mmCIF file of C-alpha atoms in Angstrom:
data_model
loop_
_atom_site.group_PDB
_atom_site.id
_atom_site.type_symbol
_atom_site.label_atom_id
_atom_site.label_comp_id
_atom_site.label_asym_id
_atom_site.label_seq_id
_atom_site.Cartn_x
_atom_site.Cartn_y
_atom_site.Cartn_z
ATOM 1 C CA MET A 1 124.190 -60.857 47.589
ATOM 2 C CA GLN A 2 123.171 -60.100 51.014
ATOM 3 C CA ASN A 3 119.684 -60.798 51.988
ATOM 4 C CA LYS A 4 117.802 -59.262 54.856
ATOM 5 C CA LEU A 5 114.517 -59.672 56.546
ATOM 6 C CA LEU A 6 112.299 -56.700 57.306
ATOM 7 C CA LYS A 7 110.451 -56.248 60.786
ATOM 8 C CA ASP A 8 111.121 -53.028 60.811
ATOM 9 C CA PHE A 9 110.595 -50.129 58.107
ATOM 10 C CA GLU A 10 112.279 -47.329 59.449
ATOM 11 C CA THR A 11 115.168 -48.938 60.329
ATOM 12 C CA PHE A 12 115.607 -49.995 56.868
ATOM 13 C CA ARG A 13 115.114 -46.460 55.410
ATOM 14 C CA GLY A 14 117.969 -45.437 57.924
ATOM 15 C CA SER A 15 120.075 -48.072 57.128
ATOM 16 C CA LEU A 16 119.643 -47.789 53.324
ATOM 17 C CA ILE A 17 119.996 -43.985 53.867
ATOM 18 C CA ALA A 18 122.988 -44.194 55.556
ATOM 19 C CA ALA A 19 124.776 -46.755 52.851
ATOM 20 C CA ILE A 20 124.550 -44.540 50.388
ATOM 21 C CA PHE A 21 125.577 -41.475 52.110
ATOM 22 C CA ASP A 22 128.956 -43.640 52.626
ATOM 23 C CA TYR A 23 128.938 -44.946 49.221
ATOM 24 C CA VAL A 24 126.563 -44.450 46.761
ATOM 25 C CA GLN A 25 126.770 -48.340 45.274
ATOM 26 C CA LYS A 26 126.131 -50.043 48.380
ATOM 27 C CA ALA A 27 122.878 -50.688 48.099
ATOM 28 C CA GLU A 28 123.425 -52.389 44.577
ATOM 29 C CA ASN A 29 122.666 -56.005 44.213
ATOM 30 C CA GLN A 30 120.716 -56.344 47.758
ATOM 31 C CA THR A 31 117.672 -57.810 48.192
ATOM 32 C CA VAL A 32 115.557 -56.758 51.080
ATOM 33 C CA PHE A 33 112.432 -58.315 51.698
ATOM 34 C CA LEU A 34 109.605 -57.185 53.689
ATOM 35 C CA GLU A 35 108.600 -59.453 56.642
ATOM 36 C CA ASN A 36 105.291 -57.618 58.040
ATOM 37 C CA ASP A 37 102.670 -55.316 57.040
ATOM 38 C CA ILE A 38 103.890 -51.511 58.102
ATOM 39 C CA ASN A 39 101.761 -48.889 59.358
ATOM 40 C CA LEU A 40 103.175 -45.235 58.273
ATOM 41 C CA ASN A 41 99.723 -43.571 59.721
ATOM 42 C CA GLU A 42 102.394 -41.730 62.255
ATOM 43 C CA ILE A 43 104.820 -41.428 60.564
ATOM 44 C CA LYS A 44 105.988 -38.032 58.482
ATOM 45 C CA TRP A 45 107.490 -39.978 55.718
ATOM 46 C CA THR A 46 110.868 -38.598 54.176
ATOM 47 C CA PRO A 47 111.360 -41.371 50.655
ATOM 48 C CA ILE A 48 114.235 -43.505 50.057
ATOM 49 C CA SER A 49 117.163 -42.613 47.901
ATOM 50 C CA ASN A 50 115.658 -39.240 47.222
ATOM 51 C CA PRO A 51 118.323 -37.513 44.862
ATOM 52 C CA PHE A 52 116.434 -34.081 45.055
ATOM 53 C CA LEU A 53 115.517 -33.974 48.090
ATOM 54 C CA VAL A 54 119.465 -33.877 49.402
ATOM 55 C CA ASN A 55 120.850 -32.256 45.913
ATOM 56 C CA ASP A 56 122.365 -35.399 44.899
ATOM 57 C CA THR A 57 121.221 -36.602 41.416
ATOM 58 C CA ASN A 58 123.331 -40.296 42.504
ATOM 59 C CA LEU A 59 121.360 -41.057 45.208
ATOM 60 C CA TYR A 60 119.408 -44.262 44.241
ATOM 61 C CA PHE A 61 118.061 -47.727 45.061
ATOM 62 C CA LYS A 62 119.599 -50.002 43.181
ATOM 63 C CA GLY A 63 118.741 -53.314 44.863
ATOM 64 C CA ILE A 64 115.595 -55.687 45.420
ATOM 65 C CA PHE A 65 113.210 -54.700 47.186
ATOM 66 C CA ASN A 66 110.628 -57.410 47.928
ATOM 67 C CA GLY A 67 107.570 -56.812 49.857
ATOM 68 C CA GLN A 68 106.113 -60.602 49.455
ATOM 69 C CA SER A 69 103.054 -58.974 49.071
ATOM 70 C CA HIS A 70 102.551 -57.421 52.341
ATOM 71 C CA LYS A 71 100.562 -54.416 52.796
ATOM 72 C CA ILE A 72 102.445 -50.549 53.643
ATOM 73 C CA TYR A 73 99.439 -48.450 55.089
ATOM 74 C CA GLY A 74 98.938 -44.683 55.146
ATOM 75 C CA LEU A 75 102.231 -43.605 53.540
ATOM 76 C CA LYS A 76 102.243 -39.637 53.658
ATOM 77 C CA VAL A 77 104.736 -37.797 51.750
ATOM 78 C CA VAL A 78 106.166 -34.562 50.658
ATOM 79 C CA GLY A 79 106.751 -35.123 47.416
ATOM 80 C CA SER A 80 107.901 -38.561 45.405
ATOM 81 C CA GLY A 81 106.550 -41.814 47.024
ATOM 82 C CA LEU A 82 108.270 -44.819 48.768
ATOM 83 C CA PHE A 83 111.232 -44.303 47.114
ATOM 84 C CA GLY A 84 112.397 -41.383 45.057
ATOM 85 C CA THR A 85 114.786 -42.426 42.489
ATOM 86 C CA VAL A 86 114.818 -46.597 41.752
ATOM 87 C CA ARG A 87 116.784 -48.112 39.340
ATOM 88 C CA GLY A 88 116.731 -51.411 40.542
ATOM 89 C CA THR A 89 113.792 -53.646 41.216
ATOM 90 C CA ILE A 90 110.600 -53.153 43.604
ATOM 91 C CA ILE A 91 108.332 -56.755 43.284
ATOM 92 C CA ASN A 92 105.151 -58.014 45.058
ATOM 93 C CA THR A 93 104.446 -54.566 47.065
ATOM 94 C CA GLU A 94 100.938 -53.086 47.980
ATOM 95 C CA ILE A 95 100.792 -49.671 48.913
ATOM 96 C CA CYS A 96 97.129 -48.859 50.497
ATOM 97 C CA ASN A 97 95.519 -45.123 51.343
ATOM 98 C CA CYS A 98 98.520 -43.277 50.204
ATOM 99 C CA ASP A 99 98.732 -39.339 50.437
ATOM 100 C CA ILE A 100 101.584 -38.073 48.203
ATOM 101 C CA SER A 101 101.680 -34.595 47.159
ATOM 102 C CA TYR A 102 104.362 -31.883 46.225
ATOM 103 C CA THR A 103 103.784 -28.275 45.487
ATOM 104 C CA TYR A 104 106.580 -25.641 44.140
ATOM 105 C CA SER A 105 106.763 -22.951 46.271
ATOM 106 C CA ASN A 106 109.368 -20.701 44.048
ATOM 107 C CA VAL A 107 111.291 -20.690 41.024
ATOM 108 C CA SER A 108 114.349 -22.251 43.347
ATOM 109 C CA ASP A 109 112.412 -25.521 44.355
ATOM 110 C CA THR A 110 114.226 -28.693 43.056
ATOM 111 C CA LEU A 111 112.403 -30.520 40.325
ATOM 112 C CA THR A 112 110.620 -33.907 41.707
ATOM 113 C CA ASN A 113 107.885 -36.524 40.434
ATOM 114 C CA CYS A 114 105.408 -38.083 42.685
ATOM 115 C CA GLY A 115 103.891 -41.756 42.384
ATOM 116 C CA GLY A 116 102.888 -44.315 44.986
ATOM 117 C CA ILE A 117 106.251 -46.678 44.638
ATOM 118 C CA CYS A 118 108.614 -44.324 43.537
ATOM 119 C CA GLY A 119 108.775 -40.516 42.011
ATOM 120 C CA SER A 120 111.192 -41.989 39.069
ATOM 121 C CA LEU A 121 111.615 -45.562 37.747
ATOM 122 C CA MET A 122 115.651 -44.537 35.655
ATOM 123 C CA LYS A 123 117.815 -46.994 34.139
ATOM 124 C CA SER A 124 121.417 -45.896 34.681
ATOM 125 C CA SER A 125 122.278 -44.973 31.057
ATOM 126 C CA SER A 126 120.750 -42.970 28.605
ATOM 127 C CA ASP A 127 121.095 -44.838 25.673
ATOM 128 C CA GLY A 128 117.122 -45.625 25.120
ATOM 129 C CA ILE A 129 117.327 -49.366 25.697
ATOM 130 C CA VAL A 130 115.372 -50.658 27.676
ATOM 131 C CA ASP A 131 116.819 -52.196 31.008
ATOM 132 C CA GLU A 132 114.936 -55.201 31.954
ATOM 133 C CA SER A 133 116.721 -54.810 35.914
ATOM 134 C CA CYS A 134 115.052 -51.608 36.147
ATOM 135 C CA LYS A 135 111.247 -52.682 36.933
ATOM 136 C CA ILE A 136 108.471 -52.441 39.300
ATOM 137 C CA ASP A 137 106.130 -55.800 38.782
ATOM 138 C CA ASN A 138 103.712 -57.020 40.532
ATOM 139 C CA CYS A 139 102.388 -54.125 42.743
ATOM 140 C CA LYS A 140 99.279 -52.296 43.961
ATOM 141 C CA VAL A 141 99.106 -48.203 44.755
ATOM 142 C CA SER A 142 95.481 -46.689 46.377
ATOM 143 C CA GLY A 143 95.031 -43.715 47.884
ATOM 144 C CA SER A 144 95.925 -39.902 46.259
ATOM 145 C CA ILE A 145 98.991 -38.315 44.047
ATOM 146 C CA SER A 146 99.245 -35.015 43.122
ATOM 147 C CA ILE A 147 102.187 -32.622 42.105
ATOM 148 C CA THR A 148 101.584 -29.089 41.057
ATOM 149 C CA SER A 149 104.128 -26.398 39.414
ATOM 150 C CA GLY A 150 104.437 -22.982 40.044
ATOM 151 C CA LYS A 151 107.015 -23.473 37.199
ATOM 152 C CA ASP A 152 107.297 -23.253 33.620
ATOM 153 C CA SER A 153 108.438 -26.726 33.858
ATOM 154 C CA ASN A 154 107.382 -30.194 33.183
ATOM 155 C CA VAL A 155 105.971 -32.342 36.118
ATOM 156 C CA TYR A 156 104.888 -35.950 36.391
ATOM 157 C CA ALA A 157 102.796 -37.877 38.660
ATOM 158 C CA GLY A 158 101.593 -41.467 38.232
ATOM 159 C CA GLY A 159 99.657 -44.176 40.331
ATOM 160 C CA ILE A 160 103.221 -46.119 40.056
ATOM 161 C CA ALA A 161 105.661 -44.204 39.351
ATOM 162 C CA GLY A 162 105.343 -40.195 38.663
ATOM 163 C CA TYR A 163 108.404 -40.778 35.576
ATOM 164 C CA VAL A 164 110.051 -43.816 33.476
ATOM 165 C CA TYR A 165 113.083 -43.724 31.578
ATOM 166 C CA GLY A 166 114.084 -47.285 30.186
ATOM 167 C CA GLY A 167 112.661 -49.329 33.097
ATOM 168 C CA ILE A 168 109.411 -51.751 33.265
ATOM 169 C CA ILE A 169 106.203 -51.438 34.850
ATOM 170 C CA ASN A 170 104.779 -55.051 34.734
ATOM 171 C CA ASN A 171 101.428 -56.506 36.128
ATOM 172 C CA CYS A 172 100.923 -53.392 38.542
ATOM 173 C CA SER A 173 97.521 -51.753 39.265
ATOM 174 C CA ALA A 174 96.689 -47.982 40.693
ATOM 175 C CA ASP A 175 92.929 -47.117 42.089
ATOM 176 C CA ALA A 176 94.494 -43.430 42.788
ATOM 177 C CA LYS A 177 93.514 -40.086 42.293
ATOM 178 C CA VAL A 178 96.520 -38.877 40.264
ATOM 179 C CA SER A 179 96.856 -35.114 39.512
ATOM 180 C CA ALA A 180 99.894 -32.581 37.936
ATOM 181 C CA THR A 181 99.689 -29.595 37.063
#
């Protein structure tokens, strides 16, 4: 298992995206630690591992992200959340004053889900059994999360995760205005 200390969240996002494009499973079983609070107020954020933004449903984060109780301030993103699709573990992370939104503009838009930590928390298989390694634990989110659909389809938004299938959310809280229409 590879461990990394993070001082620069942009570097993490860039290296993870590069690793995922290079080989989807490279991020599997890596543990990443956030070393400091991060201010994203001036950054236009692209979610980590969002398969829907690049039209590749094999992109997902399957490692362990430990925020070590540090805070991420001012996350502003169009679609998903800090992460796109998570099939791993996110722990001890706090997102403060986020602004996450998505509006489908036409029929050809790809579906996405919105949540503070991630758009989707999904295990790898569809056997209906909960996967204990696919989880969000001890995380907090505050801010605003909304998704609007112009399609005849279901859209999902949540304070922690927009959509959960076979994963676990434990010991988390959200103080966020959440809407899905």
